[in-house]
Short mmCIF file of C-alpha atoms in Angstrom, two decimals:
data_model
loop_
_atom_site.label_atom_id
_atom_site.label_comp_id
_atom_site.label_asym_id
_atom_site.label_seq_id
_atom_site.Cartn_x
_atom_site.Cartn_y
_atom_site.Cartn_z
CA MET A 1 -5.36 -8.98 -20.59
CA LYS A 2 -6.88 -7.17 -17.64
CA THR A 3 -10.56 -7.87 -17.02
CA PRO A 4 -12.69 -5.44 -15.00
CA PHE A 5 -14.62 -6.86 -12.05
CA ILE A 6 -17.69 -4.85 -13.03
CA THR A 7 -19.65 -4.90 -16.28
CA LEU A 8 -21.09 -2.02 -18.27
CA GLU A 9 -24.56 -2.95 -17.04
CA GLN A 10 -23.40 -2.82 -13.41
CA ALA A 11 -21.58 0.47 -13.94
CA LEU A 12 -24.61 2.12 -15.53
CA THR A 13 -26.84 0.94 -12.69
CA ILE A 14 -24.38 2.18 -10.05
CA ARG A 15 -24.02 5.51 -11.86
CA GLN A 16 -27.74 6.20 -11.42
CA THR A 17 -27.18 6.39 -7.64
CA TYR A 18 -23.52 7.38 -7.42
CA PRO A 19 -22.41 9.66 -10.26
CA THR A 20 -18.97 9.15 -11.73
CA PRO A 21 -16.18 9.44 -10.92
CA PHE A 22 -16.08 6.93 -8.08
CA HIS A 23 -13.68 4.37 -6.68
CA ILE A 24 -15.08 0.87 -6.29
CA TYR A 25 -13.48 -2.13 -4.57
CA ASP A 26 -14.05 -5.85 -5.05
CA GLU A 27 -14.85 -7.57 -1.75
CA ARG A 28 -14.43 -11.10 -3.09
CA GLY A 29 -11.04 -10.34 -4.63
CA ILE A 30 -9.78 -8.67 -1.45
CA ARG A 31 -10.86 -11.56 0.77
CA ASP A 32 -9.44 -14.23 -1.55
CA ASN A 33 -6.11 -12.41 -1.74
CA ALA A 34 -5.87 -11.99 2.05
CA ARG A 35 -6.53 -15.71 2.47
CA ALA A 36 -3.90 -16.59 -0.14
CA LEU A 37 -1.31 -14.52 1.71
CA LYS A 38 -2.19 -16.15 5.01
CA ALA A 39 -1.94 -19.61 3.44
CA ALA A 40 1.47 -18.80 1.94
CA PHE A 41 2.89 -18.07 5.40
CA ALA A 42 0.86 -20.60 7.39
CA TRP A 43 4.10 -22.46 8.16
CA ASN A 44 4.93 -19.65 10.62
CA PRO A 45 2.60 -19.83 13.65
CA GLY A 46 3.06 -16.16 14.51
CA PHE A 47 2.54 -14.78 11.01
CA LYS A 48 0.51 -11.60 10.69
CA GLU A 49 -0.17 -9.12 7.92
CA TYR A 50 -0.28 -5.50 9.04
CA PHE A 51 -2.10 -3.73 6.21
CA ALA A 52 -0.54 -0.36 5.33
CA VAL A 53 -3.37 2.03 6.19
CA LYS A 54 -1.82 4.80 4.06
CA ALA A 55 -2.58 2.76 0.95
CA THR A 56 -6.35 2.75 1.48
CA PRO A 57 -7.45 4.58 4.64
CA THR A 58 -11.10 3.58 4.41
CA PRO A 59 -12.89 2.11 7.45
CA GLY A 60 -14.90 -0.36 5.38
CA ILE A 61 -11.69 -1.77 3.90
CA LEU A 62 -9.89 -1.91 7.25
CA LYS A 63 -12.79 -3.73 8.90
CA LEU A 64 -12.98 -6.21 6.01
CA LEU A 65 -9.27 -7.00 6.36
CA GLY A 66 -9.65 -7.24 10.13
CA GLU A 67 -12.25 -9.95 9.57
CA GLU A 68 -9.59 -11.83 7.59
CA GLY A 69 -7.15 -11.68 10.53
CA CYS A 70 -5.06 -8.72 9.37
CA GLY A 71 -3.70 -6.01 11.61
CA VAL A 72 -2.92 -2.45 10.54
CA ASP A 73 0.27 -0.49 10.02
CA CYS A 74 -0.18 3.19 10.90
CA SER A 75 2.10 6.14 10.24
CA SER A 76 0.23 9.08 11.76
CA LEU A 77 -2.07 10.18 14.56
CA THR A 78 -5.18 10.14 12.39
CA GLU A 79 -4.40 6.66 11.07
CA LEU A 80 -4.09 5.50 14.69
CA MET A 81 -7.41 7.14 15.52
CA MET A 82 -9.11 5.57 12.51
CA SER A 83 -7.74 2.14 13.36
CA GLU A 84 -8.97 2.41 16.94
CA ARG A 85 -12.46 3.34 15.75
CA CYS A 86 -12.39 0.33 13.42
CA GLY A 87 -11.76 -1.97 16.40
CA PHE A 88 -7.99 -2.46 16.21
CA ARG A 89 -6.07 -2.31 19.48
CA GLY A 90 -2.92 -3.65 21.10
CA GLN A 91 -0.52 -5.64 18.99
CA ASP A 92 -2.94 -5.65 16.06
CA ILE A 93 -1.46 -2.19 15.40
CA MET A 94 2.07 -1.49 14.18
CA PHE A 95 3.09 2.17 14.39
CA SER A 96 5.77 2.89 11.78
CA SER A 97 6.55 6.58 11.41
CA ASN A 98 9.46 8.93 10.89
CA GLU A 99 10.19 12.43 12.21
CA THR A 100 7.47 11.49 14.65
CA PRO A 101 5.57 14.14 16.64
CA LEU A 102 5.82 13.11 20.28
CA GLU A 103 2.05 13.05 20.82
CA GLU A 104 1.87 10.27 18.25
CA PHE A 105 4.13 8.07 20.40
CA VAL A 106 1.75 8.78 23.28
CA MET A 107 -1.29 7.75 21.23
CA ALA A 108 0.39 4.59 19.94
CA ASP A 109 1.39 3.62 23.46
CA LYS A 110 -2.12 4.32 24.76
CA LEU A 111 -3.49 1.86 22.20
CA GLY A 112 -0.84 -0.74 23.07
CA ALA A 113 0.51 -0.63 19.52
CA VAL A 114 3.91 -2.02 18.60
CA ILE A 115 6.09 1.04 18.08
CA ASN A 116 8.59 0.78 15.22
CA LEU A 117 11.44 3.25 15.83
CA ASP A 118 12.96 4.82 12.75
CA ASP A 119 16.11 6.27 14.35
CA LEU A 120 18.52 5.67 17.23
CA THR A 121 17.70 9.08 18.74
CA HIS A 122 14.06 8.04 19.01
CA VAL A 123 14.96 5.69 21.87
CA ASP A 124 15.57 8.72 24.10
CA CYS A 125 12.50 10.47 22.67
CA LEU A 126 10.38 7.48 23.59
CA LYS A 127 11.77 7.28 27.12
CA GLU A 128 11.41 11.00 27.74
CA THR A 129 7.91 11.14 26.26
CA LEU A 130 6.43 8.08 27.96
CA GLY A 131 8.61 8.03 31.07
CA ARG A 132 9.55 4.46 30.16
CA VAL A 133 9.91 2.20 27.13
CA PRO A 134 7.39 -0.50 26.16
CA GLU A 135 8.16 -4.19 26.73
CA THR A 136 7.99 -4.78 22.97
CA VAL A 137 9.70 -2.42 20.52
CA CYS A 138 10.63 -2.74 16.85
CA CYS A 139 13.55 -0.98 15.15
CA ARG A 140 13.82 -0.11 11.49
CA PHE A 141 17.01 -1.22 9.75
CA ASN A 142 18.61 0.35 6.67
CA PRO A 143 21.54 -1.69 5.30
CA GLY A 144 22.65 1.16 3.01
CA GLY A 145 24.09 0.83 -0.46
CA ALA A 146 22.03 -0.53 -3.34
CA PHE A 147 19.72 -3.50 -3.03
CA VAL A 148 20.67 -5.89 -5.82
CA LEU A 149 19.21 -9.26 -6.74
CA GLY A 150 21.20 -12.03 -8.38
CA LYS A 151 22.29 -12.17 -12.00
CA SER A 152 19.65 -12.76 -14.65
CA ASP A 153 19.61 -12.62 -18.45
CA GLU A 154 19.50 -8.84 -18.15
CA GLY A 155 22.37 -8.69 -15.65
CA PHE A 156 22.19 -7.78 -11.99
CA GLN A 157 18.86 -6.27 -11.04
CA VAL A 158 19.07 -3.13 -8.92
CA MET A 159 15.79 -3.02 -7.00
CA ASP A 160 16.33 0.23 -5.12
CA ASN A 161 18.93 2.31 -3.27
CA PRO A 162 18.45 2.11 0.52
CA GLY A 163 21.56 4.22 1.02
CA GLN A 164 19.67 7.17 -0.47
CA ALA A 165 16.57 6.61 1.70
CA LYS A 166 15.84 8.68 4.80
CA TYR A 167 14.50 5.68 6.71
CA GLY A 168 15.99 3.37 9.30
CA MET A 169 19.16 2.79 11.31
CA THR A 170 22.59 1.60 10.28
CA ARG A 171 23.74 -1.83 11.40
CA PRO A 172 25.82 -0.48 14.35
CA GLN A 173 22.95 1.80 15.37
CA LEU A 174 20.56 -1.14 15.37
CA ALA A 175 22.69 -2.97 17.94
CA GLN A 176 23.04 0.24 19.98
CA ALA A 177 19.28 0.75 19.98
CA PHE A 178 18.63 -2.83 21.11
CA THR A 179 21.17 -2.54 23.91
CA LYS A 180 19.82 0.78 25.13
CA LEU A 181 16.21 -0.36 24.98
CA ARG A 182 17.05 -3.54 26.87
CA GLU A 183 18.74 -1.49 29.60
CA LEU A 184 15.62 0.67 29.83
CA GLY A 185 13.30 -2.32 30.17
CA THR A 186 12.35 -3.61 26.73
CA LYS A 187 12.13 -7.41 26.68
CA HIS A 188 11.01 -8.32 23.15
CA PHE A 189 12.42 -6.88 19.93
CA GLY A 190 11.47 -6.69 16.30
CA ILE A 191 13.44 -5.84 13.18
CA HIS A 192 11.84 -4.11 10.21
CA ALA A 193 13.17 -3.06 6.80
CA PHE A 194 11.74 -1.76 3.56
CA LEU A 195 14.27 -1.89 0.74
CA ALA A 196 12.32 -1.64 -2.52
CA SER A 197 8.89 -0.63 -3.82
CA ASN A 198 6.52 -2.44 -6.17
CA THR A 199 8.88 -5.29 -7.04
CA LEU A 200 7.83 -7.80 -9.68
CA SER A 201 10.09 -10.62 -8.62
CA ASN A 202 9.43 -13.65 -6.46
CA GLU A 203 13.01 -13.18 -5.23
CA TYR A 204 12.51 -9.87 -3.42
CA TYR A 205 10.98 -11.07 -0.15
CA PRO A 206 13.29 -14.11 0.14
CA ALA A 207 16.37 -11.92 -0.51
CA LEU A 208 15.18 -9.38 2.06
CA ALA A 209 14.39 -12.19 4.50
CA ARG A 210 17.92 -13.59 4.24
CA ILE A 211 19.36 -10.16 5.06
CA LEU A 212 17.06 -9.64 8.03
CA PHE A 213 17.37 -13.20 9.35
CA GLN A 214 21.17 -13.02 9.33
CA THR A 215 21.06 -9.58 10.91
CA ALA A 216 18.71 -10.88 13.61
CA VAL A 217 21.05 -13.75 14.47
CA GLU A 218 24.05 -11.42 14.70
CA VAL A 219 22.31 -8.73 16.75
CA ALA A 220 20.80 -11.28 19.13
CA GLU A 221 24.28 -12.72 19.75
CA GLU A 222 25.86 -9.28 20.21
CA THR A 223 23.23 -7.84 22.53
CA GLY A 224 21.59 -10.82 24.19
CA CYS A 225 18.20 -9.43 23.15
CA HIS A 226 15.24 -11.63 22.27
CA VAL A 227 14.16 -11.05 18.67
CA ALA A 228 10.46 -11.85 18.74
CA PHE A 229 9.50 -10.93 15.19
CA ILE A 230 10.85 -9.81 11.84
CA ASN A 231 8.75 -7.49 9.70
CA LEU A 232 9.38 -7.89 5.98
CA SER A 233 7.31 -4.73 5.40
CA GLY A 234 5.90 -4.10 1.92
CA GLY A 235 7.39 -3.89 -1.55
CA VAL A 236 5.74 -6.92 -3.16
CA GLY A 237 4.26 -5.35 -6.27
CA ILE A 238 1.50 -5.91 -8.78
CA PRO A 239 1.57 -5.95 -12.59
CA TYR A 240 0.08 -2.63 -13.66
CA ARG A 241 0.69 -3.49 -17.32
CA PRO A 242 -1.12 -6.46 -18.91
CA ASP A 243 2.13 -7.97 -20.18
CA GLN A 244 3.89 -7.94 -16.81
CA PRO A 245 4.19 -11.16 -14.76
CA ALA A 246 2.42 -11.32 -11.41
CA ASN A 247 4.17 -12.31 -8.21
CA ASP A 248 3.32 -15.79 -6.90
CA ILE A 249 2.73 -15.39 -3.18
CA GLN A 250 2.87 -19.15 -2.58
CA VAL A 251 6.35 -19.34 -4.12
CA ILE A 252 7.41 -16.29 -2.14
CA GLY A 253 6.15 -17.76 1.13
CA GLU A 254 7.90 -21.05 0.48
CA GLU A 255 11.23 -19.37 -0.29
CA VAL A 256 11.01 -17.30 2.88
CA ARG A 257 10.38 -20.54 4.79
CA ARG A 258 13.54 -22.06 3.29
CA ALA A 259 15.58 -19.04 4.37
CA TYR A 260 14.03 -19.20 7.85
CA GLU A 261 14.93 -22.86 8.29
CA LYS A 262 18.45 -22.31 6.94
CA ILE A 263 19.33 -19.27 9.06
CA LEU A 264 17.06 -18.83 12.06
CA THR A 265 16.27 -22.42 13.02
CA PRO A 266 19.94 -23.53 13.45
CA ALA A 267 20.49 -20.45 15.63
CA GLY A 268 17.73 -21.58 17.98
CA MET A 269 15.48 -18.74 16.84
CA ASP A 270 12.59 -20.78 15.49
CA ASP A 271 10.11 -18.86 17.66
CA VAL A 272 10.51 -15.70 15.55
CA ALA A 273 7.20 -14.52 14.07
CA ILE A 274 7.08 -13.21 10.50
CA TYR A 275 5.10 -10.05 9.79
CA THR A 276 4.28 -8.38 6.49
CA GLU A 277 3.09 -4.85 5.85
CA LEU A 278 1.57 -4.98 2.40
CA GLY A 279 -0.64 -2.29 0.92
CA ARG A 280 -0.41 -2.32 -2.86
CA PHE A 281 -0.33 -6.13 -3.08
CA MET A 282 -3.37 -6.43 -0.83
CA LEU A 283 -5.61 -3.84 -2.48
CA ALA A 284 -4.40 -2.32 -5.75
CA PRO A 285 -5.80 -4.92 -8.20
CA TYR A 286 -9.16 -4.90 -6.43
CA GLY A 287 -9.97 -1.23 -6.98
CA HIS A 288 -11.20 0.63 -10.06
CA LEU A 289 -11.60 4.32 -10.71
CA VAL A 290 -14.76 4.51 -12.81
CA THR A 291 -15.17 7.61 -14.95
CA THR A 292 -17.28 8.86 -17.85
CA ALA A 293 -16.05 10.34 -21.14
CA VAL A 294 -17.46 13.88 -21.26
CA HIS A 295 -15.52 15.60 -24.08
CA GLU A 296 -13.39 14.89 -27.10
CA LYS A 297 -10.87 17.26 -28.61
CA HIS A 298 -9.13 17.18 -31.97
CA ILE A 299 -6.03 19.35 -32.24
CA TYR A 300 -2.43 18.20 -32.64
CA LYS A 301 -3.43 15.03 -30.82
CA GLU A 302 -6.68 13.25 -30.10
CA TYR A 303 -7.95 13.82 -26.56
CA ILE A 304 -10.70 12.21 -24.54
CA GLY A 305 -11.75 14.26 -21.52
CA VAL A 306 -13.20 12.37 -18.56
CA ASP A 307 -14.94 13.53 -15.40
CA ALA A 308 -12.15 12.18 -13.19
CA SER A 309 -8.84 13.99 -12.77
CA ALA A 310 -5.51 13.68 -11.00
CA ALA A 311 -7.41 14.80 -7.90
CA ASN A 312 -8.92 11.30 -7.94
CA LEU A 313 -5.78 9.43 -9.01
CA MET A 314 -2.49 11.28 -9.03
CA ARG A 315 -0.04 8.44 -9.74
CA PRO A 316 0.05 8.99 -13.52
CA ALA A 317 0.52 12.74 -13.05
CA ILE A 318 3.35 12.63 -10.51
CA TYR A 319 5.08 9.35 -11.39
CA GLY A 320 4.17 8.86 -15.03
CA ALA A 321 2.67 5.61 -13.74
CA TYR A 322 0.82 3.31 -16.13
CA HIS A 323 -2.76 2.35 -15.30
CA HIS A 324 -4.61 0.13 -17.74
CA ILE A 325 -7.90 1.43 -19.14
CA THR A 326 -10.91 -0.57 -20.25
CA VAL A 327 -13.83 0.99 -22.11
CA LEU A 328 -16.78 -0.92 -20.71
CA GLY A 329 -18.92 -2.57 -23.37
CA LYS A 330 -16.07 -2.34 -25.89
CA GLU A 331 -13.77 -4.93 -24.35
CA ASN A 332 -13.59 -6.88 -27.62
CA ALA A 333 -13.53 -3.93 -30.00
CA ALA A 334 -10.45 -3.14 -32.06
CA GLN A 335 -8.00 -0.88 -30.26
CA ASN A 336 -7.34 1.27 -33.28
CA HIS A 337 -7.65 4.80 -31.92
CA GLN A 338 -4.78 6.63 -30.26
CA TYR A 339 -5.77 8.97 -27.43
CA ASP A 340 -4.53 10.98 -24.53
CA VAL A 341 -7.11 10.39 -21.78
CA VAL A 342 -7.16 13.52 -19.66
CA GLY A 343 -8.82 15.18 -16.70
CA SER A 344 -9.86 18.81 -16.22
CA LEU A 345 -7.16 20.16 -13.90
CA CYS A 346 -5.19 23.23 -14.97
CA GLU A 347 -2.09 21.05 -15.25
CA ASN A 348 -0.80 19.47 -18.43
CA SER A 349 0.31 16.44 -16.40
CA ASP A 350 -3.36 15.63 -15.64
CA LYS A 351 -3.34 12.66 -18.01
CA PHE A 352 -4.40 9.10 -17.26
CA ALA A 353 -2.94 7.82 -20.53
CA ILE A 354 -0.71 9.24 -23.25
CA ASP A 355 -0.78 7.95 -26.84
CA ARG A 356 -2.80 4.96 -25.63
CA MET A 357 -4.36 2.65 -28.21
CA LEU A 358 -8.01 2.14 -27.27
CA PRO A 359 -11.32 1.41 -28.98
CA LYS A 360 -13.16 4.41 -30.41
CA ILE A 361 -14.49 6.33 -27.40
CA ASP A 362 -17.78 8.22 -27.57
CA LYS A 363 -19.16 10.76 -25.15
CA GLY A 364 -20.97 8.95 -22.36
CA ASP A 365 -18.77 5.85 -22.52
CA VAL A 366 -17.77 4.47 -19.13
CA LEU A 367 -14.06 3.88 -18.58
CA VAL A 368 -12.50 1.70 -15.91
CA ILE A 369 -9.04 2.73 -14.78
CA HIS A 370 -7.49 -0.40 -13.27
CA ASP A 371 -5.39 -1.10 -10.17
CA THR A 372 -6.43 1.94 -8.15
CA GLY A 373 -7.27 0.07 -4.94
CA ALA A 374 -4.09 1.26 -3.20
CA HIS A 375 -2.52 4.73 -3.37
CA GLY A 376 -5.49 5.83 -5.44
CA PHE A 377 -8.16 7.64 -3.46
CA SER A 378 -5.72 8.03 -0.55
CA MET A 379 -3.40 10.33 -2.53
CA GLY A 380 -6.24 12.54 -3.72
CA TYR A 381 -6.30 16.28 -3.17
CA ASN A 382 -8.41 19.39 -3.81
CA TYR A 383 -6.40 21.41 -6.31
CA ASN A 384 -8.63 23.59 -8.50
CA GLY A 385 -11.34 23.12 -5.90
CA LYS A 386 -11.91 19.58 -7.11
CA LEU A 387 -13.94 17.42 -4.77
CA ARG A 388 -12.95 13.88 -3.93
CA SER A 389 -15.21 11.08 -5.04
CA ALA A 390 -17.25 8.43 -3.31
CA GLU A 391 -15.79 5.03 -2.43
CA LEU A 392 -17.97 1.99 -2.99
CA LEU A 393 -17.68 -1.71 -2.19
CA LEU A 394 -18.92 -4.34 -4.61
CA LYS A 395 -20.15 -6.96 -2.18
CA GLU A 396 -19.76 -10.67 -2.73
CA ASP A 397 -23.53 -10.93 -3.36
CA GLY A 398 -23.33 -8.33 -6.15
CA SER A 399 -24.83 -5.46 -4.17
CA VAL A 400 -23.02 -2.15 -3.75
CA GLU A 401 -22.27 -0.48 -0.40
CA LEU A 402 -21.29 3.15 0.10
CA MET A 403 -18.13 3.34 2.20
CA ARG A 404 -17.36 7.03 1.79
CA ARG A 405 -19.68 9.66 0.34
CA ALA A 406 -18.47 12.10 -2.26
CA GLU A 407 -17.27 15.44 -0.97
CA THR A 408 -19.48 18.50 -1.31
CA PRO A 409 -18.58 22.20 -1.59
CA ASP A 410 -19.50 22.50 2.09
CA ASP A 411 -16.72 20.02 2.91
CA TYR A 412 -14.25 22.05 0.88
CA PHE A 413 -15.25 25.27 2.65
CA ALA A 414 -15.49 23.74 6.14
CA THR A 415 -12.07 24.87 7.36
CA LEU A 416 -12.15 28.36 5.88
CA ILE A 417 -12.43 31.56 7.92
CA TRP A 418 -14.52 33.97 5.85
#
């Protein structure tokens, strides 16, 4: 069962100042989770989490995570600019992009960020753009094929298909990139890979680690380059459905340690730092989209219309993604009504739930849509002239802080030439 981190009483009080819909984040949950991740990898002295800014590009969230020792992973010029304004500089920033505009390399270099190259040809781009290469550079690796975990009761588990992904270098290209960068002046190297998204298996990170650790040993031997860090990237998921098992980050950290000591330590590479680049795992469970039921419709199906829409949370509309819904104040009521919970966009896909069993919903009821802390607000848009909502932080002391005001029509019109 999923339990909201706000009560009906809190929601009604907040709604008096900040009308629904709004996104709200749980400070205590975010901090506790960041500390649990850090503890799980405390065996590695160089460990650092680089939070994926794209998941929740909100200064208040970035600063909070910075206080917990996290860095940031940026993928664009504006994310770099935001991170700088939030106080991140130097190797607290990882710049991981693809099809990168050259001015973004310049900005990343200006900030002293670690640049993560997506393609072999980007080595020359970097040299031509900067007139040199940085002393520390990371390269993104794509092993190709399908990423498959070991046999279970259901058979072999195919996690994803890296061979169909546009990201990263092949194994021979990785060695070529290292060699070329070393010749141009790079002294310290990193390896990065992202092979699967939102995995619900404690085996994903350890399996990925074994691939990257073995690759690091081989490439270091072939090229003579010093591998300073290995970035396991993201992909550790969260249980969106109440009946799904959660990942155990302590178990994951311990299994990565075992792989490290089996592969890297005997190769004399026990100075390699481990980095992660988690977004969903860090934030998703600690965000709610709070919305009010404003209409009900009785035709071929039963519909509940809410004041939020896919403009506030587009994952269900574009992915068919499940997000759990709680009707505040009716947590213990019988779930004996079947509804489609829908927004007001002129798109039939604008549905937060389809044929969902919920308690009877009345106009004015407050609904919490769970697990929106990552890839929620950040994927919002303005179709139909919809305005994006406020973002709030539920502080540890129970107070509420505004982190981003709701958009106004003036914001929507600001870029127009009349």
